[in-house]
Structures are given as structure tokens and as C-alpha cells.
Short mmCIF file of N, CA and C in Angstrom, two decimals:
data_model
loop_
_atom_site.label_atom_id
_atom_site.label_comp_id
_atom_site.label_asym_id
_atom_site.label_seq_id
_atom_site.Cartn_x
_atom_site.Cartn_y
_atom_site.Cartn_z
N UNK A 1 9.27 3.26 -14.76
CA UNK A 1 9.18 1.93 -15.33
C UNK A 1 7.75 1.66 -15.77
N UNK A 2 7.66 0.94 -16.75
CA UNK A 2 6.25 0.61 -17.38
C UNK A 2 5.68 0.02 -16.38
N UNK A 3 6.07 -1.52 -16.38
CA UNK A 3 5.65 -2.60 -14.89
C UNK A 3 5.41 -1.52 -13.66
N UNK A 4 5.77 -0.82 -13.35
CA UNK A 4 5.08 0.36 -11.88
C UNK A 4 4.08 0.87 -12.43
N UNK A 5 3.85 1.60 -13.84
CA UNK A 5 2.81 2.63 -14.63
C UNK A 5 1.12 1.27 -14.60
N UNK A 6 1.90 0.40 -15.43
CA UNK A 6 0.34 -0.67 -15.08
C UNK A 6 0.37 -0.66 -14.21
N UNK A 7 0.58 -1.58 -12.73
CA UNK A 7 0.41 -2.10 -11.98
C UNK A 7 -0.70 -0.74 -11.16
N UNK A 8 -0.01 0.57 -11.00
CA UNK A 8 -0.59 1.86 -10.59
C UNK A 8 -1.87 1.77 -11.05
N UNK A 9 -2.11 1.51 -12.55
CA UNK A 9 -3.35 1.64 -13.16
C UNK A 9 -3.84 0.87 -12.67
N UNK A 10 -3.81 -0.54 -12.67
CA UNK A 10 -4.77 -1.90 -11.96
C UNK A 10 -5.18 -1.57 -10.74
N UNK A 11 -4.45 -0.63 -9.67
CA UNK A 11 -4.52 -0.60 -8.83
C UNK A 11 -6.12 0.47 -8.60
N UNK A 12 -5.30 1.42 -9.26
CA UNK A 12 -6.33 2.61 -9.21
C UNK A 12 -7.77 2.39 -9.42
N UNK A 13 -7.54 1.19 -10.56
CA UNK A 13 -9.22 0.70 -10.98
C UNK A 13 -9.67 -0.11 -9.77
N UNK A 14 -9.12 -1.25 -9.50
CA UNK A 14 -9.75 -2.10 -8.74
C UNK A 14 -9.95 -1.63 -7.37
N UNK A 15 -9.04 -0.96 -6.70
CA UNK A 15 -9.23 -0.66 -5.11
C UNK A 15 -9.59 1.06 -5.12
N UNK A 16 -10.11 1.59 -6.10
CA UNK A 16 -10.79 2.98 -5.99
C UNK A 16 -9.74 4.04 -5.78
N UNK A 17 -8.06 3.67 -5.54
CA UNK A 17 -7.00 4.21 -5.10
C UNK A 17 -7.16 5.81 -6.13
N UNK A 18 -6.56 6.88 -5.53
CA UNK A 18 -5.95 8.22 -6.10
C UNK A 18 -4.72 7.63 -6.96
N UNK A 19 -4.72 8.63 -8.21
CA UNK A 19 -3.92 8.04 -8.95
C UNK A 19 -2.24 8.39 -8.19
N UNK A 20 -2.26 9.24 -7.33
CA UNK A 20 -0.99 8.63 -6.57
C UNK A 20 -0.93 8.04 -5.29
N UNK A 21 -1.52 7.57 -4.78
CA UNK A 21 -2.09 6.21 -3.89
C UNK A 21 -1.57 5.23 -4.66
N UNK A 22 -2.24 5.00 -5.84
CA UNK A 22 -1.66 3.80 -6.77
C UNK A 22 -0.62 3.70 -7.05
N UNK A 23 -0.07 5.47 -7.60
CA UNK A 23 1.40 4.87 -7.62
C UNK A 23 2.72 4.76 -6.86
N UNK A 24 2.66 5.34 -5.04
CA UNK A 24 2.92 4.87 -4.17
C UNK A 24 3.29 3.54 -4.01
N UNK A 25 1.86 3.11 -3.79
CA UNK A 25 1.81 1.39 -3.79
C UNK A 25 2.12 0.69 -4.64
N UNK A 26 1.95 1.11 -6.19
CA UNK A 26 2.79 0.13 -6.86
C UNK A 26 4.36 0.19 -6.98
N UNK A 27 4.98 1.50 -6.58
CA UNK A 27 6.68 1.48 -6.35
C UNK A 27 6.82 0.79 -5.04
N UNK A 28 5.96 0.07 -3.84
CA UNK A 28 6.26 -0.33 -2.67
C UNK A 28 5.89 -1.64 -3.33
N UNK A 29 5.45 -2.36 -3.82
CA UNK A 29 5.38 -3.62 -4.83
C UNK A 29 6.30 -4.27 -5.52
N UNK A 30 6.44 -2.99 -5.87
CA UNK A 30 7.82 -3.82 -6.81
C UNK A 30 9.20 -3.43 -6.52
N UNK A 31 9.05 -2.79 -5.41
CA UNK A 31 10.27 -2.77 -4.70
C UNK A 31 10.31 -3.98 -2.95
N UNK A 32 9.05 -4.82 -3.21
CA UNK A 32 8.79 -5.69 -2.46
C UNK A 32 9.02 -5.40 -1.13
N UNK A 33 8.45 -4.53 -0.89
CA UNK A 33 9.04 -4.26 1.06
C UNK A 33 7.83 -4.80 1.60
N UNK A 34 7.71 -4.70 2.88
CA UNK A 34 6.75 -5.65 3.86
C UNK A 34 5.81 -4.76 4.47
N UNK A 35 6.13 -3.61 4.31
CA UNK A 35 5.40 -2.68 5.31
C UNK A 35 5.08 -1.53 4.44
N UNK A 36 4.38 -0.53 4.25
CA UNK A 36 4.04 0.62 3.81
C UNK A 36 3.48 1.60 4.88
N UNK A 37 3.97 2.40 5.01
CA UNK A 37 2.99 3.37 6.39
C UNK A 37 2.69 4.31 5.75
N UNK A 38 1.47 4.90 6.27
CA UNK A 38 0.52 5.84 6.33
C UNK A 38 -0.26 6.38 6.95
N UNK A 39 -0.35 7.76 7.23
CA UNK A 39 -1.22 8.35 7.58
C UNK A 39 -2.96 8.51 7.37
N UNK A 40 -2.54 8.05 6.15
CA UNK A 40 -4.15 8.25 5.12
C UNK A 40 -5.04 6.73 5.82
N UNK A 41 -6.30 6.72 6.32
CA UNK A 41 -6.98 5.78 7.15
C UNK A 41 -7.47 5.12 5.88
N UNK A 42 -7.81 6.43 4.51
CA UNK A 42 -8.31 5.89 3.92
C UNK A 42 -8.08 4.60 2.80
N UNK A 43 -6.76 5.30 3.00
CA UNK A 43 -5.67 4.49 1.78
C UNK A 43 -5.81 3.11 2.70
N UNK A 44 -5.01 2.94 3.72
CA UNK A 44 -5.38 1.92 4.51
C UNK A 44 -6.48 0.88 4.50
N UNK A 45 -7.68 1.65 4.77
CA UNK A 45 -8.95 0.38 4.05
C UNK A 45 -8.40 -0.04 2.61
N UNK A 46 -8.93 1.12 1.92
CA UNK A 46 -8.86 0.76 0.87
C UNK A 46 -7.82 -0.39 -0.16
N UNK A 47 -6.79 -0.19 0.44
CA UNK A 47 -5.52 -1.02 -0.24
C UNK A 47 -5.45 -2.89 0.89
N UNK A 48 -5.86 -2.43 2.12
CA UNK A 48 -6.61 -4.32 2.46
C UNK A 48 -7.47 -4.12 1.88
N UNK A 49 -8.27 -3.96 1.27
CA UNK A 49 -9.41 -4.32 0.61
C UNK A 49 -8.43 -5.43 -1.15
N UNK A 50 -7.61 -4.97 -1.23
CA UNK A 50 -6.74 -5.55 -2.53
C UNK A 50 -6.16 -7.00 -2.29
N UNK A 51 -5.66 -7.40 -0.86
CA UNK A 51 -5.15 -8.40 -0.77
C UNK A 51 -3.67 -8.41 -1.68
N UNK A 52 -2.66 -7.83 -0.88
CA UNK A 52 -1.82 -7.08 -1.91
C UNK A 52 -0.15 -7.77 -1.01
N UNK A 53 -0.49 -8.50 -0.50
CA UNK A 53 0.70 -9.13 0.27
C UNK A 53 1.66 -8.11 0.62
N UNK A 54 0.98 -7.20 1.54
CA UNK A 54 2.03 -5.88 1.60
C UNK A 54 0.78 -5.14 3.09
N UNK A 55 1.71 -5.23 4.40
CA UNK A 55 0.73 -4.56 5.28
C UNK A 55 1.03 -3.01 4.78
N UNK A 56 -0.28 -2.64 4.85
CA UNK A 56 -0.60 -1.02 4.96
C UNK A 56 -0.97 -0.42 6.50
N UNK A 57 -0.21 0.05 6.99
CA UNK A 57 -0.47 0.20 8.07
C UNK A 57 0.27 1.41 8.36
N UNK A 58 -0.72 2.41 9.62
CA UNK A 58 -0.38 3.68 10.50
C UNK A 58 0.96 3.16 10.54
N UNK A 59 1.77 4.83 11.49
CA UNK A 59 3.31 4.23 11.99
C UNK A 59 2.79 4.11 13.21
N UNK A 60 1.90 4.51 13.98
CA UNK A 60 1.35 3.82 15.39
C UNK A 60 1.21 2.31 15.39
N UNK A 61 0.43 1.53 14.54
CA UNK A 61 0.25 0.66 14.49
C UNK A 61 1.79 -0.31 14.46
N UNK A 62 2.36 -0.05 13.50
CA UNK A 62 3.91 -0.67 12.75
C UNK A 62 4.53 -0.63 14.24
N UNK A 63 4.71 0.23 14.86
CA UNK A 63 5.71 0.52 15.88
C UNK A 63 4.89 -0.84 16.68
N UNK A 64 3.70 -0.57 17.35
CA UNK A 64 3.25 -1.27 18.14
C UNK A 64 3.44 -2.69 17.89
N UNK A 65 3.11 -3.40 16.43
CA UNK A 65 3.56 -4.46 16.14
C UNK A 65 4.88 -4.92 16.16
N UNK A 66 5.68 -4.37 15.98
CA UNK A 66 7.13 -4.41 15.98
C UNK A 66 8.05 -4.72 17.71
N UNK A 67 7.13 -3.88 18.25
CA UNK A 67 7.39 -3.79 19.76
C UNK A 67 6.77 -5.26 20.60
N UNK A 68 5.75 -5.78 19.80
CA UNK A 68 5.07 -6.50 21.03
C UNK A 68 5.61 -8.37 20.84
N UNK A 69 6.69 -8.08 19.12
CA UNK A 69 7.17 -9.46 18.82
C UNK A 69 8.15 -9.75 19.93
N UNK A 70 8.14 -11.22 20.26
CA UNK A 70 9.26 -11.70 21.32
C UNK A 70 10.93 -11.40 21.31
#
């Protein structure tokens, strides 16, 4: 889809992302999910650094959050 191809590009420019980092994250965008996991620490900074209404987060982390809700 075009709308994934920009969005990848915006991405790539503004948050320093690999051009498939970007386009990862922009198919988890516009497929609106809540969570993205990763291994990559780096991708991680880098994509909070975007403010992207989408946690990027380890699956250590995800699990742990998931576990500690009431």
C-alpha cells in the first residue's frame, strides 16, 4: 500500500529508523495494534523517541506489563 510506503519513509527520516524498521512500524500503524515487540533495544529508543501512539517494547517487558495489571 502507498499510505504504509510514505508513512515508512517519514518514519525512516525523522526517527533515524532502518529502512525496514520503518517499514515494520509503519504496517504496525496502520494496522493499529497497541503493542509492537522487539528485540532490537535500538529500534526501541529510537521509535519512543517518535511519539507514535504505539508501545515499542521487549517481550520481557510486554509480558511483565501484562502480568502486573489487576
Amino acid at each position: 500500500m502507498e499510505a504504509i510506503r510514505v508513512r515508512a519513509h517519514e518514519l525512516q527520516h525523522a526517527g533515524r529508523l532502518s529502512a525496514k524498521d520503518a517499514l515494520h512500524v509503519a504496517c504496525a500503524l496502520h494496522a493499529r495494534i497497541d503493542w509492537f515487540l522487539t528485540c532490537d533495544d535500538q529500534l526501541i529508543k529510537r521509535a519512543g523517541r517518535l511519539n507514535l501512539g504505539l508501545h515499542v517494547s521487549n517481550p520481557v517487558a510486554y509480558v511483565a506489563a501484562q502480568t502486573i495489571q489487576p
